[in-house]
Short mmCIF file of C-alpha atoms in Angstrom, two decimals:
data_model
loop_
_atom_site.label_atom_id
_atom_site.label_comp_id
_atom_site.label_asym_id
_atom_site.label_seq_id
_atom_site.Cartn_x
_atom_site.Cartn_y
_atom_site.Cartn_z
CA MET A 1161 145.87 41.95 173.62
CA LEU A 1162 149.62 41.52 173.38
CA LEU A 1163 151.36 42.07 170.01
CA CYS A 1164 154.88 40.72 169.58
CA VAL A 1165 157.46 41.85 167.01
CA GLY A 1166 161.02 40.59 166.52
CA ASN A 1167 162.08 37.10 167.59
CA PHE A 1168 159.22 35.53 169.58
CA PHE A 1169 161.21 32.32 170.10
CA GLY A 1170 164.42 33.82 171.49
CA ALA A 1171 166.26 31.61 173.94
CA THR A 1172 163.15 29.52 174.55
CA SER A 1173 163.89 25.90 175.35
CA GLU A 1174 161.85 23.11 173.76
CA ALA A 1175 160.72 21.98 177.19
CA GLU A 1176 159.43 25.44 178.14
CA TRP A 1177 157.53 25.86 174.87
CA ALA A 1178 156.09 22.35 175.18
CA GLU A 1179 154.30 23.44 178.37
CA TYR A 1180 152.40 26.09 176.39
CA ARG A 1181 151.81 23.84 173.40
CA THR A 1182 150.32 21.07 175.56
CA GLY A 1183 148.24 23.45 177.67
CA ALA A 1184 150.19 23.03 180.92
CA LYS A 1185 150.80 26.78 180.75
CA LYS A 1186 148.57 29.38 179.13
CA ALA A 1187 149.22 32.92 177.94
CA PRO A 1188 147.13 35.19 180.20
CA ILE A 1189 145.78 37.36 177.36
CA PRO A 1190 145.35 36.90 173.58
CA THR A 1191 148.86 37.08 172.10
CA TYR A 1192 149.60 37.66 168.38
CA VAL A 1193 153.09 37.06 167.04
CA LEU A 1194 155.05 37.49 163.81
CA GLY A 1195 156.87 34.62 162.11
CA ALA A 1196 160.47 33.42 161.99
CA ASN A 1197 163.38 35.74 161.21
CA ASP A 1198 165.92 32.94 160.71
CA GLN A 1199 166.04 29.29 159.66
CA LYS A 1200 166.45 28.04 163.26
CA THR A 1201 162.91 28.96 164.31
CA VAL A 1202 160.99 28.15 161.08
CA SER A 1203 159.83 24.82 162.53
CA TYR A 1204 157.83 26.63 165.24
CA PHE A 1205 155.48 28.04 162.56
CA PRO A 1206 153.75 25.08 160.81
CA ASP A 1207 151.41 27.09 158.57
CA VAL A 1208 152.71 30.03 156.50
CA SER A 1209 149.20 31.55 156.32
CA GLY A 1210 148.92 31.77 160.12
CA CYS A 1211 147.62 29.44 162.83
CA GLU A 1212 147.13 28.98 166.55
CA LEU A 1213 150.47 27.93 168.09
CA ALA A 1214 149.08 27.35 171.58
CA GLU A 1215 146.07 28.45 173.58
CA ASN A 1216 145.90 32.26 173.42
CA ILE A 1217 149.03 32.44 171.19
CA THR A 1218 148.35 33.03 167.49
CA TYR A 1219 150.82 33.29 164.62
CA LEU A 1220 149.39 36.00 162.35
CA GLY A 1221 150.96 34.67 159.15
CA ARG A 1222 153.44 35.75 156.48
CA ARG A 1223 151.55 38.94 155.63
CA GLY A 1224 148.03 40.30 155.87
CA LEU A 1225 145.52 42.35 157.82
CA TYR A 1226 144.02 41.40 161.18
CA SER A 1227 140.65 43.02 161.84
CA GLY A 1228 139.58 43.17 165.46
CA ALA A 1229 135.95 42.95 166.58
CA SER A 1230 136.09 46.65 167.53
CA GLY A 1231 137.19 47.64 164.02
CA LEU A 1232 140.90 47.86 164.85
CA GLN A 1233 143.00 47.26 161.72
CA ILE A 1234 146.45 45.65 162.20
CA ALA A 1235 148.63 45.08 159.11
CA TYR A 1236 151.57 42.71 159.54
CA LEU A 1237 154.61 41.44 157.65
CA SER A 1238 156.71 38.57 159.03
CA GLY A 1239 160.41 37.86 158.53
CA THR A 1240 163.39 39.78 157.20
CA GLU A 1241 163.91 41.28 153.77
CA SER A 1242 165.09 38.98 150.96
CA GLN A 1243 166.01 39.73 147.35
CA ASP A 1244 165.22 36.15 146.29
CA GLU A 1245 161.98 35.00 144.64
CA PRO A 1246 160.44 33.03 146.16
CA ALA A 1247 161.77 34.25 149.51
CA PRO A 1248 162.87 31.75 152.18
CA ASP A 1249 160.28 30.80 154.81
CA TYR A 1250 161.78 33.28 157.26
CA SER A 1251 161.81 36.24 154.85
CA PHE A 1252 159.59 38.50 152.75
CA SER A 1253 160.24 39.74 149.24
CA ALA A 1254 159.21 42.72 147.09
CA ARG A 1255 156.33 40.58 145.84
CA ASP A 1256 155.02 40.01 149.38
CA VAL A 1257 155.07 43.74 150.05
CA SER A 1258 153.46 44.52 146.69
CA GLU A 1259 150.65 42.01 147.21
CA LEU A 1260 149.92 43.27 150.73
CA LYS A 1261 149.81 46.86 149.48
CA THR A 1262 147.60 45.96 146.51
CA SER A 1263 145.09 44.07 148.66
CA LEU A 1264 144.60 47.11 150.90
CA LEU A 1265 145.04 50.04 148.52
CA SER A 1266 142.56 48.57 146.03
CA ASN A 1267 139.82 49.72 148.43
CA PRO A 1268 138.95 53.30 147.32
CA ASP A 1269 137.98 54.17 150.93
CA PHE A 1270 141.36 53.11 152.34
CA LYS A 1271 142.86 55.85 154.55
CA GLY A 1272 145.45 53.85 156.48
CA VAL A 1273 145.73 51.21 159.20
CA ASP A 1274 145.75 51.60 162.95
CA ILE A 1275 148.86 49.49 163.54
CA LEU A 1276 151.66 48.06 161.39
CA LEU A 1277 153.81 45.22 162.76
CA THR A 1278 157.19 44.32 161.22
CA SER A 1279 160.33 42.84 162.68
CA PRO A 1280 162.91 44.93 160.72
CA TRP A 1281 163.08 48.68 161.13
CA PRO A 1282 162.17 50.76 158.08
CA ARG A 1283 165.23 52.23 156.34
CA ASP A 1284 165.65 56.05 156.76
CA VAL A 1285 163.06 56.25 159.54
CA GLY A 1286 165.31 58.74 161.38
CA THR A 1287 165.27 61.34 158.55
CA PHE A 1288 163.91 64.73 159.77
CA ALA A 1289 163.61 63.30 163.27
CA ASN A 1290 165.19 62.96 166.69
CA SER A 1291 168.33 60.85 166.98
CA ALA A 1292 168.06 57.07 167.13
CA GLY A 1293 171.16 56.87 169.30
CA GLU A 1294 173.80 54.44 168.08
CA ILE A 1295 171.54 53.10 165.30
CA ASP A 1296 172.29 54.51 161.85
CA THR A 1297 168.84 54.55 160.24
CA LYS A 1298 170.34 55.25 156.80
CA LYS A 1299 172.14 51.90 156.86
CA CYS A 1300 170.02 49.60 158.99
CA GLY A 1301 166.52 48.34 158.33
CA SER A 1302 164.57 47.46 155.22
CA LYS A 1303 163.70 49.67 152.24
CA LEU A 1304 160.71 47.42 151.55
CA VAL A 1305 159.38 48.10 155.04
CA SER A 1306 159.83 51.86 154.42
CA ASP A 1307 157.81 51.53 151.22
CA LEU A 1308 155.11 49.55 153.04
CA ALA A 1309 154.89 52.09 155.88
CA ALA A 1310 154.69 54.99 153.39
CA SER A 1311 151.80 53.29 151.58
CA LEU A 1312 149.79 51.93 154.52
CA LYS A 1313 150.12 55.09 156.69
CA PRO A 1314 149.91 53.32 160.07
CA ARG A 1315 149.03 55.39 163.09
CA TYR A 1316 151.51 53.23 165.03
CA HIS A 1317 154.34 51.21 163.51
CA PHE A 1318 156.17 48.77 165.80
CA ALA A 1319 159.42 46.95 164.96
CA ALA A 1320 162.43 45.34 166.65
CA LEU A 1321 165.60 43.37 165.69
CA GLU A 1322 168.09 46.25 166.30
CA LYS A 1323 168.00 45.56 170.06
CA ALA A 1324 167.37 49.24 170.77
CA TYR A 1325 164.44 51.32 171.99
CA TYR A 1326 163.58 54.28 169.76
CA GLU A 1327 160.41 56.35 169.72
CA ARG A 1328 160.47 58.61 166.72
CA LEU A 1329 158.72 61.99 166.61
CA PRO A 1330 155.35 61.69 164.83
CA TYR A 1331 155.47 62.36 161.07
CA ARG A 1332 152.95 63.61 158.52
CA ASN A 1333 151.26 61.52 155.84
CA HIS A 1334 150.43 64.49 153.60
CA THR A 1335 152.17 67.45 151.99
CA VAL A 1336 151.23 70.69 153.72
CA LEU A 1337 149.12 73.10 151.61
CA GLN A 1338 149.07 70.60 148.74
CA GLU A 1339 147.06 67.69 150.13
CA THR A 1340 144.12 67.23 152.49
CA PRO A 1341 145.38 66.82 156.07
CA GLN A 1342 145.73 63.22 157.22
CA HIS A 1343 146.52 61.50 160.49
CA VAL A 1344 150.12 61.30 161.70
CA SER A 1345 152.22 58.14 162.13
CA ARG A 1346 154.33 57.14 165.11
CA PHE A 1347 157.22 54.67 164.86
CA ILE A 1348 158.31 52.76 167.99
CA ALA A 1349 161.21 50.29 168.03
CA LEU A 1350 161.54 47.97 171.00
CA ALA A 1351 164.63 46.40 172.54
CA ASP A 1352 165.00 42.68 173.22
CA VAL A 1353 163.11 41.29 176.21
CA GLY A 1354 165.04 41.19 179.49
CA ASN A 1355 168.10 43.01 178.08
CA THR A 1356 170.78 43.83 180.67
CA SER A 1357 170.84 47.51 179.72
CA LYS A 1358 167.21 47.82 180.82
CA LYS A 1359 166.18 49.32 177.49
CA LYS A 1360 162.44 49.48 176.98
CA TYR A 1361 160.99 46.32 175.43
CA LEU A 1362 157.32 46.77 176.33
CA TYR A 1363 155.04 49.57 175.12
CA ALA A 1364 151.59 49.76 176.72
CA PHE A 1365 148.95 51.99 175.17
CA SER A 1366 145.24 52.41 174.48
CA ILE A 1367 143.91 53.12 171.00
CA THR A 1368 140.52 53.95 169.49
CA PRO A 1369 140.10 52.42 166.01
CA MET A 1370 140.45 54.94 163.22
CA SER A 1371 137.01 53.97 161.90
CA LEU A 1372 135.37 55.11 165.17
CA MET A 1373 137.14 58.44 165.51
CA ASP A 1374 135.83 61.86 164.64
CA PRO A 1375 137.61 62.85 161.37
CA ALA A 1376 138.64 66.26 162.74
CA GLU A 1377 140.14 64.64 165.84
CA LEU A 1378 141.93 62.00 163.77
CA VAL A 1379 143.86 64.50 161.61
CA LYS A 1380 145.00 66.81 164.42
CA GLN A 1381 148.70 67.54 164.06
CA PRO A 1382 150.83 67.54 167.26
CA GLN A 1383 153.32 70.40 167.76
CA ASP A 1384 156.37 68.15 167.34
CA VAL A 1385 155.22 66.59 164.02
CA THR A 1386 157.90 66.25 161.31
CA GLU A 1387 157.97 65.70 157.57
CA ASN A 1388 157.55 62.16 156.21
CA PRO A 1389 160.94 60.36 156.40
CA TYR A 1390 160.20 58.18 153.35
CA GLN A 1391 159.56 60.96 150.80
CA LYS A 1392 162.84 60.51 148.92
CA SER A 1393 162.88 56.69 148.97
CA ARG A 1394 159.25 56.58 147.86
CA LYS A 1395 159.90 58.81 144.86
CA GLU A 1396 162.78 56.54 143.87
CA ALA A 1397 160.54 53.45 144.26
CA GLN A 1398 157.86 55.05 142.06
CA LYS A 1399 160.43 55.75 139.33
CA THR A 1400 161.63 52.13 139.50
CA LYS A 1401 158.05 50.85 139.37
CA ALA A 1402 157.27 52.99 136.32
CA ARG A 1403 160.34 51.62 134.54
CA LEU A 1404 159.46 48.03 135.38
CA CYS A 1405 155.84 48.50 134.23
CA ALA A 1406 157.09 49.84 130.91
CA GLU A 1407 159.25 46.75 130.47
CA GLU A 1408 156.63 44.24 131.67
CA GLU A 1409 155.06 41.96 129.09
CA PRO A 1410 151.26 42.07 128.74
CA ALA A 1411 149.25 39.54 130.74
CA CYS A 1412 148.53 36.25 128.97
CA GLN A 1413 145.12 34.63 128.55
CA PHE A 1414 144.86 30.85 128.47
CA PHE A 1415 142.34 28.91 126.41
CA PHE A 1416 141.90 25.14 126.25
CA ASP A 1417 139.91 23.09 123.73
CA LEU A 1418 137.99 20.84 126.13
CA ASN A 1419 135.96 19.22 123.39
CA LYS A 1420 135.92 20.17 119.72
CA HIS A 1421 132.11 19.81 119.67
CA GLN A 1422 131.53 22.20 122.56
CA GLY A 1423 131.65 25.42 120.56
CA LYS A 1424 134.04 28.25 119.88
CA LYS A 1425 135.95 30.14 122.53
CA ARG A 1426 136.48 33.87 122.51
CA PRO A 1427 139.64 34.56 120.48
CA SER A 1428 142.77 35.12 122.54
CA ASP A 1429 144.22 37.82 120.30
CA GLY A 1430 141.90 40.47 121.73
CA LYS A 1431 139.89 40.86 118.52
CA GLU A 1432 136.19 40.77 119.27
CA THR A 1433 133.10 41.44 117.23
CA GLY A 1434 131.58 44.91 117.32
CA ASN A 1435 133.24 48.30 117.61
CA SER A 1436 134.03 48.28 121.33
CA GLN A 1437 137.65 47.90 122.42
CA PRO A 1438 138.40 45.08 124.88
CA LYS A 1439 138.98 46.29 128.41
CA GLN A 1440 142.46 45.54 129.75
CA ALA A 1441 142.00 43.44 132.86
CA LYS A 1442 144.21 44.06 135.85
CA LYS A 1443 146.89 41.40 136.07
CA PRO A 1444 146.30 39.33 139.25
CA PRO A 1445 149.14 38.75 141.73
CA GLN A 1446 151.31 35.73 141.03
CA PRO A 1447 151.67 32.75 143.43
CA THR A 1448 154.84 32.55 145.51
CA GLY A 1449 155.22 28.86 144.66
CA PRO A 1450 153.54 25.99 142.77
CA CYS A 1451 149.75 26.34 142.68
CA TRP A 1452 147.37 23.47 141.90
CA PHE A 1453 144.61 25.81 140.71
CA CYS A 1454 146.18 28.54 138.55
CA LEU A 1455 145.04 27.42 135.10
CA ALA A 1456 148.42 28.17 133.53
CA SER A 1457 150.18 25.95 136.10
CA PRO A 1458 151.44 22.51 135.05
CA ASP A 1459 150.05 21.23 138.38
CA VAL A 1460 146.41 21.83 137.38
CA GLU A 1461 144.31 18.66 136.98
CA LYS A 1462 143.10 19.74 133.53
CA HIS A 1463 141.16 16.53 132.90
CA LEU A 1464 138.69 17.73 135.56
CA VAL A 1465 138.07 21.12 133.90
CA VAL A 1466 134.56 21.38 132.41
CA SER A 1467 134.20 25.05 131.41
CA ILE A 1468 136.57 27.98 130.86
CA GLY A 1469 135.43 31.60 130.78
CA THR A 1470 137.51 34.74 130.37
CA HIS A 1471 138.45 35.16 134.06
CA CYS A 1472 137.18 31.96 135.77
CA TYR A 1473 136.80 28.28 135.10
CA LEU A 1474 134.67 25.40 136.37
CA ALA A 1475 136.14 22.05 137.39
CA LEU A 1476 134.90 18.81 138.88
CA ALA A 1477 136.13 18.42 142.45
CA LYS A 1478 138.99 16.03 143.09
CA GLY A 1479 137.55 13.47 145.50
CA GLY A 1480 134.12 15.11 145.18
CA LEU A 1481 131.45 14.58 147.78
CA LEU A 1482 129.08 13.79 144.88
CA PRO A 1483 129.70 13.17 141.15
CA ASP A 1484 128.42 16.70 140.36
CA HIS A 1485 130.41 18.46 143.11
CA VAL A 1486 132.17 21.31 141.25
CA LEU A 1487 134.54 24.20 141.95
CA ILE A 1488 134.41 27.77 140.64
CA LEU A 1489 138.01 29.01 140.38
CA PRO A 1490 139.67 32.18 139.07
CA ILE A 1491 142.04 31.59 136.13
CA GLY A 1492 144.59 33.98 137.65
CA HIS A 1493 145.97 33.74 141.16
CA TYR A 1494 143.64 35.15 143.84
CA GLN A 1495 143.52 33.92 147.42
CA SER A 1496 139.93 34.76 148.34
CA VAL A 1497 136.69 36.34 147.12
CA VAL A 1498 137.55 39.64 148.81
CA ASP A 1499 140.74 39.87 146.72
CA LEU A 1500 138.95 39.56 143.37
CA SER A 1501 138.87 42.35 140.81
CA SER A 1502 135.45 43.54 139.56
CA GLU A 1503 135.63 41.66 136.25
CA VAL A 1504 136.40 38.36 138.03
CA VAL A 1505 133.53 38.93 140.51
CA GLU A 1506 131.20 39.50 137.56
CA GLU A 1507 132.13 36.17 135.99
CA VAL A 1508 131.89 34.30 139.31
CA THR A 1509 128.31 35.63 139.52
CA LYS A 1510 127.61 34.35 136.01
CA TYR A 1511 128.83 30.85 136.95
CA LYS A 1512 126.66 30.91 140.10
CA SER A 1513 123.57 31.81 138.04
CA ALA A 1514 124.35 29.13 135.45
CA LEU A 1515 124.85 26.47 138.13
CA LYS A 1516 121.65 27.49 139.94
CA GLU A 1517 119.66 27.13 136.71
CA PHE A 1518 121.40 23.86 135.84
CA PHE A 1519 120.88 22.21 139.24
CA ARG A 1520 117.26 23.41 139.48
CA SER A 1521 116.61 21.65 136.14
CA LYS A 1522 117.82 18.48 137.92
CA GLY A 1523 115.57 19.01 140.96
CA LYS A 1524 118.42 20.25 143.15
CA ARG A 1525 119.65 23.41 144.85
CA TYR A 1526 123.30 24.17 145.48
CA VAL A 1527 125.25 25.07 148.62
CA LEU A 1528 128.43 27.10 148.05
CA PHE A 1529 131.17 27.56 150.60
CA GLU A 1530 134.65 29.09 150.75
CA ARG A 1531 137.38 28.48 153.35
CA ASN A 1532 139.98 31.25 153.27
CA TYR A 1533 142.28 29.49 155.70
CA ARG A 1534 145.32 27.34 154.91
CA SER A 1535 144.56 27.76 151.21
CA GLN A 1536 146.60 29.53 148.56
CA HIS A 1537 144.11 29.86 145.69
CA LEU A 1538 140.40 30.72 145.91
CA GLN A 1539 138.15 27.63 145.64
CA LEU A 1540 134.39 28.08 145.69
CA GLN A 1541 133.01 24.62 146.50
CA VAL A 1542 129.57 24.08 144.93
CA ILE A 1543 127.62 21.01 146.10
CA PRO A 1544 124.02 20.17 145.03
CA VAL A 1545 121.38 18.82 147.41
CA PRO A 1546 117.89 17.53 146.47
CA LEU A 1547 115.12 20.16 146.56
CA ASP A 1548 112.68 17.72 148.15
CA HIS A 1549 115.13 16.61 150.82
CA CYS A 1550 116.71 19.79 152.17
CA THR A 1551 115.11 23.21 152.58
CA PRO A 1552 117.25 26.37 152.98
CA LYS A 1553 116.20 26.39 156.63
CA ASP A 1554 117.42 22.79 157.09
CA ILE A 1555 120.79 23.65 155.56
CA LYS A 1556 121.31 26.80 157.67
CA GLU A 1557 120.26 25.04 160.87
CA SER A 1558 122.68 22.16 160.18
CA PHE A 1559 125.60 24.54 159.65
CA ILE A 1560 124.77 26.60 162.74
CA ALA A 1561 124.17 23.54 164.97
CA GLN A 1562 127.46 21.88 164.03
CA ALA A 1563 129.29 25.19 164.38
CA GLN A 1564 127.97 25.59 167.94
CA GLU A 1565 129.09 22.06 168.78
CA GLN A 1566 132.64 23.02 167.75
CA GLN A 1567 132.45 26.49 169.36
CA ILE A 1568 132.51 28.21 165.97
CA GLU A 1569 130.63 31.52 165.78
CA LEU A 1570 128.69 31.29 162.52
CA VAL A 1571 126.50 34.33 161.93
CA GLU A 1572 123.99 35.19 159.23
CA ILE A 1573 124.80 38.30 157.19
CA PRO A 1574 122.27 40.41 155.25
CA GLU A 1575 121.25 38.80 151.97
CA HIS A 1576 122.01 41.85 149.85
CA SER A 1577 125.30 42.77 151.52
CA ASP A 1578 128.60 41.82 149.91
CA ILE A 1579 131.23 39.79 151.76
CA THR A 1580 133.77 42.56 151.05
CA GLN A 1581 131.69 44.75 153.39
CA VAL A 1582 132.16 42.23 156.21
CA VAL A 1583 135.84 41.30 155.99
CA GLN A 1584 139.07 42.91 154.79
CA PRO A 1585 141.56 41.22 152.40
CA GLY A 1586 144.04 38.99 154.21
CA THR A 1587 141.61 38.00 157.00
CA PRO A 1588 140.95 34.25 157.37
CA TYR A 1589 137.26 33.33 157.19
CA PHE A 1590 134.69 30.65 156.34
CA TYR A 1591 131.67 31.57 154.23
CA VAL A 1592 128.49 29.72 153.17
CA GLU A 1593 126.04 30.87 150.49
CA LEU A 1594 122.78 29.25 149.41
CA ASP A 1595 121.38 29.70 145.92
CA THR A 1596 118.57 31.70 147.54
CA GLY A 1597 121.15 34.40 148.42
CA GLU A 1598 121.20 33.59 152.16
CA LYS A 1599 124.70 33.77 153.68
CA LEU A 1600 126.54 32.57 156.81
CA PHE A 1601 129.97 33.83 157.90
CA HIS A 1602 132.69 33.03 160.44
CA ARG A 1603 135.84 35.08 161.02
CA ILE A 1604 138.63 32.58 161.77
CA ARG A 1605 140.82 33.69 164.68
CA GLY A 1606 142.55 30.45 165.67
CA ARG A 1607 142.31 26.87 164.51
CA PHE A 1608 139.54 25.82 162.15
CA PRO A 1609 138.53 22.31 160.98
CA LEU A 1610 139.59 22.07 157.34
CA HIS A 1611 136.71 19.77 156.34
CA PHE A 1612 133.99 21.64 158.24
CA GLY A 1613 131.86 22.69 155.23
CA ARG A 1614 132.04 19.30 153.63
CA ALA A 1615 131.40 17.48 156.93
CA VAL A 1616 128.19 19.48 157.53
CA LEU A 1617 126.84 18.62 154.08
CA ALA A 1618 127.86 14.96 154.50
CA SER A 1619 126.09 14.71 157.88
CA PRO A 1620 122.98 12.50 158.38
CA ALA A 1621 120.75 15.59 158.50
CA LEU A 1622 121.64 16.52 154.90
CA LEU A 1623 123.30 14.13 152.41
CA ALA A 1624 123.96 11.30 154.90
CA LEU A 1625 127.45 10.54 153.55
CA PRO A 1626 129.55 10.83 156.76
CA GLN A 1627 132.26 8.48 155.47
CA GLN A 1628 132.97 10.94 152.64
CA ALA A 1629 133.51 14.05 154.79
CA ASP A 1630 137.26 13.93 154.08
CA TRP A 1631 137.97 14.33 150.33
CA ARG A 1632 141.07 12.14 150.57
CA ARG A 1633 138.87 9.09 151.20
CA CYS A 1634 137.09 9.80 147.91
CA ALA A 1635 140.15 10.61 145.79
CA ALA A 1636 141.06 8.20 142.99
CA GLY A 1637 144.16 7.80 140.82
CA ARG A 1638 144.70 9.88 137.68
CA ALA A 1639 143.60 7.12 135.29
CA ALA A 1640 140.43 6.43 137.27
CA GLU A 1641 139.67 10.17 137.44
CA GLU A 1642 140.11 10.61 133.69
CA GLU A 1643 137.84 7.65 133.01
CA ALA A 1644 135.23 8.92 135.48
CA ALA A 1645 135.43 12.48 134.08
CA GLN A 1646 134.69 11.19 130.59
CA ALA A 1647 131.87 8.98 131.85
CA ARG A 1648 130.15 11.65 133.92
CA ALA A 1649 127.27 13.40 132.25
CA PHE A 1650 127.98 16.73 133.96
CA ARG A 1651 130.04 18.24 131.13
CA ARG A 1652 127.46 17.28 128.48
CA ASP A 1653 124.41 18.27 130.53
CA PHE A 1654 125.89 21.61 131.60
CA GLN A 1655 126.59 22.81 128.04
CA PRO A 1656 123.14 24.42 127.47
CA PHE A 1657 123.71 26.52 130.61
CA ASP A 1658 127.38 27.35 129.93
CA PHE A 1659 127.53 31.08 129.11
CA SER A 1660 131.23 30.79 128.11
CA LEU A 1661 130.25 28.86 124.99
CA ARG A 1662 127.95 31.65 123.90
CA ASP A 1663 130.27 34.61 124.57
#
């Protein structure tokens, strides 16, 4: 594969790029690029979460982790550093770095990544090391990138933008005699392509994924290894973080009275019955912009909400495939199932069990799917199908058959395995789960049809509603939705199964 850092669209003309975009020209090998570093090239990247730009050319996205089929782990961060929140489309902020770190470091088995891609250099990378030539590493580069590199411990870190080639001596990721030995990191900066000074702009190498290496071989220290260049800046960042945490207000809980006859909600002041103290939930990351699904957001369609738990809520789907098509959503901001904290996962499981019991009482079984692609907030789509019309085998075969038609590799994963064992946070994917526990999975590497899950269920083989495959054809105005929400029996019928009313 080819990995590109810096400005992918340098002096490219529109006509030249159009040849790749239309398929007249094709990149010879899979090519993965970072996003814009200035306003001029933002238009080349239509989807902030990543997308296929042309055949064999993929924009990785604003931030995340790419997991190769071999187990290779590539963390990436697009753009240049910004102090603004939210950051411009061509920049990253402290929040972006924090969320990327949190998504990876939350895994207790995390030891580092194989490769880190950024466009800016990390500030102070030259400390304890060989000279970077004319580049003053104490003044150039990004402190946020330094913090990210210190946390993610990449075996290789590639960057650009300073128009200079610099291969730093390898540095340690542990303190000698105080910590268990860890692998070393290597930083390589590349010059701009085709520069007249003939500085190196291409670095070819072979790498065995960390997960496949012998642990003793992985932690071998080369003779020219140096101390970690980010020690001082990291200590300063930790002091700043501690001060900010001390000043931060406690996380809020949001409770809505959906219907005064529904029952009492758990009190929001933290006082519960019994002697046990309420556990302080970890505050989820905040969205970088308006979110239609964060329950505290003014953009939420609250007239569609039918149940609110402590960490999740249930809502009727906007433009639902069926009248009882519902969504399970986290109250806080999480992008996908693999990002969820343990207490949120526990409540998602409770809603699944309640919906299974509810739909079975109606002579139906549910199909659940998630598309972690071009979506900002986790949405678990739950759609019922008649028990006497569709068997689990029928449903799986329909998904697999339509996936094959569209050259989508949809594989079955073990019933008792968790999706977090299959995919890392930040990786785009599509996931199907039946109420029997059977699961299908696809790792998205390029383009993916946004309505795929819904289209399969709407197909003649299952619900036979092909005209409703696109939710926008089913969407109604606010007044019509409110009237329909009140008229639907779902909220009333679901109450006996709603655990949130009994908690």
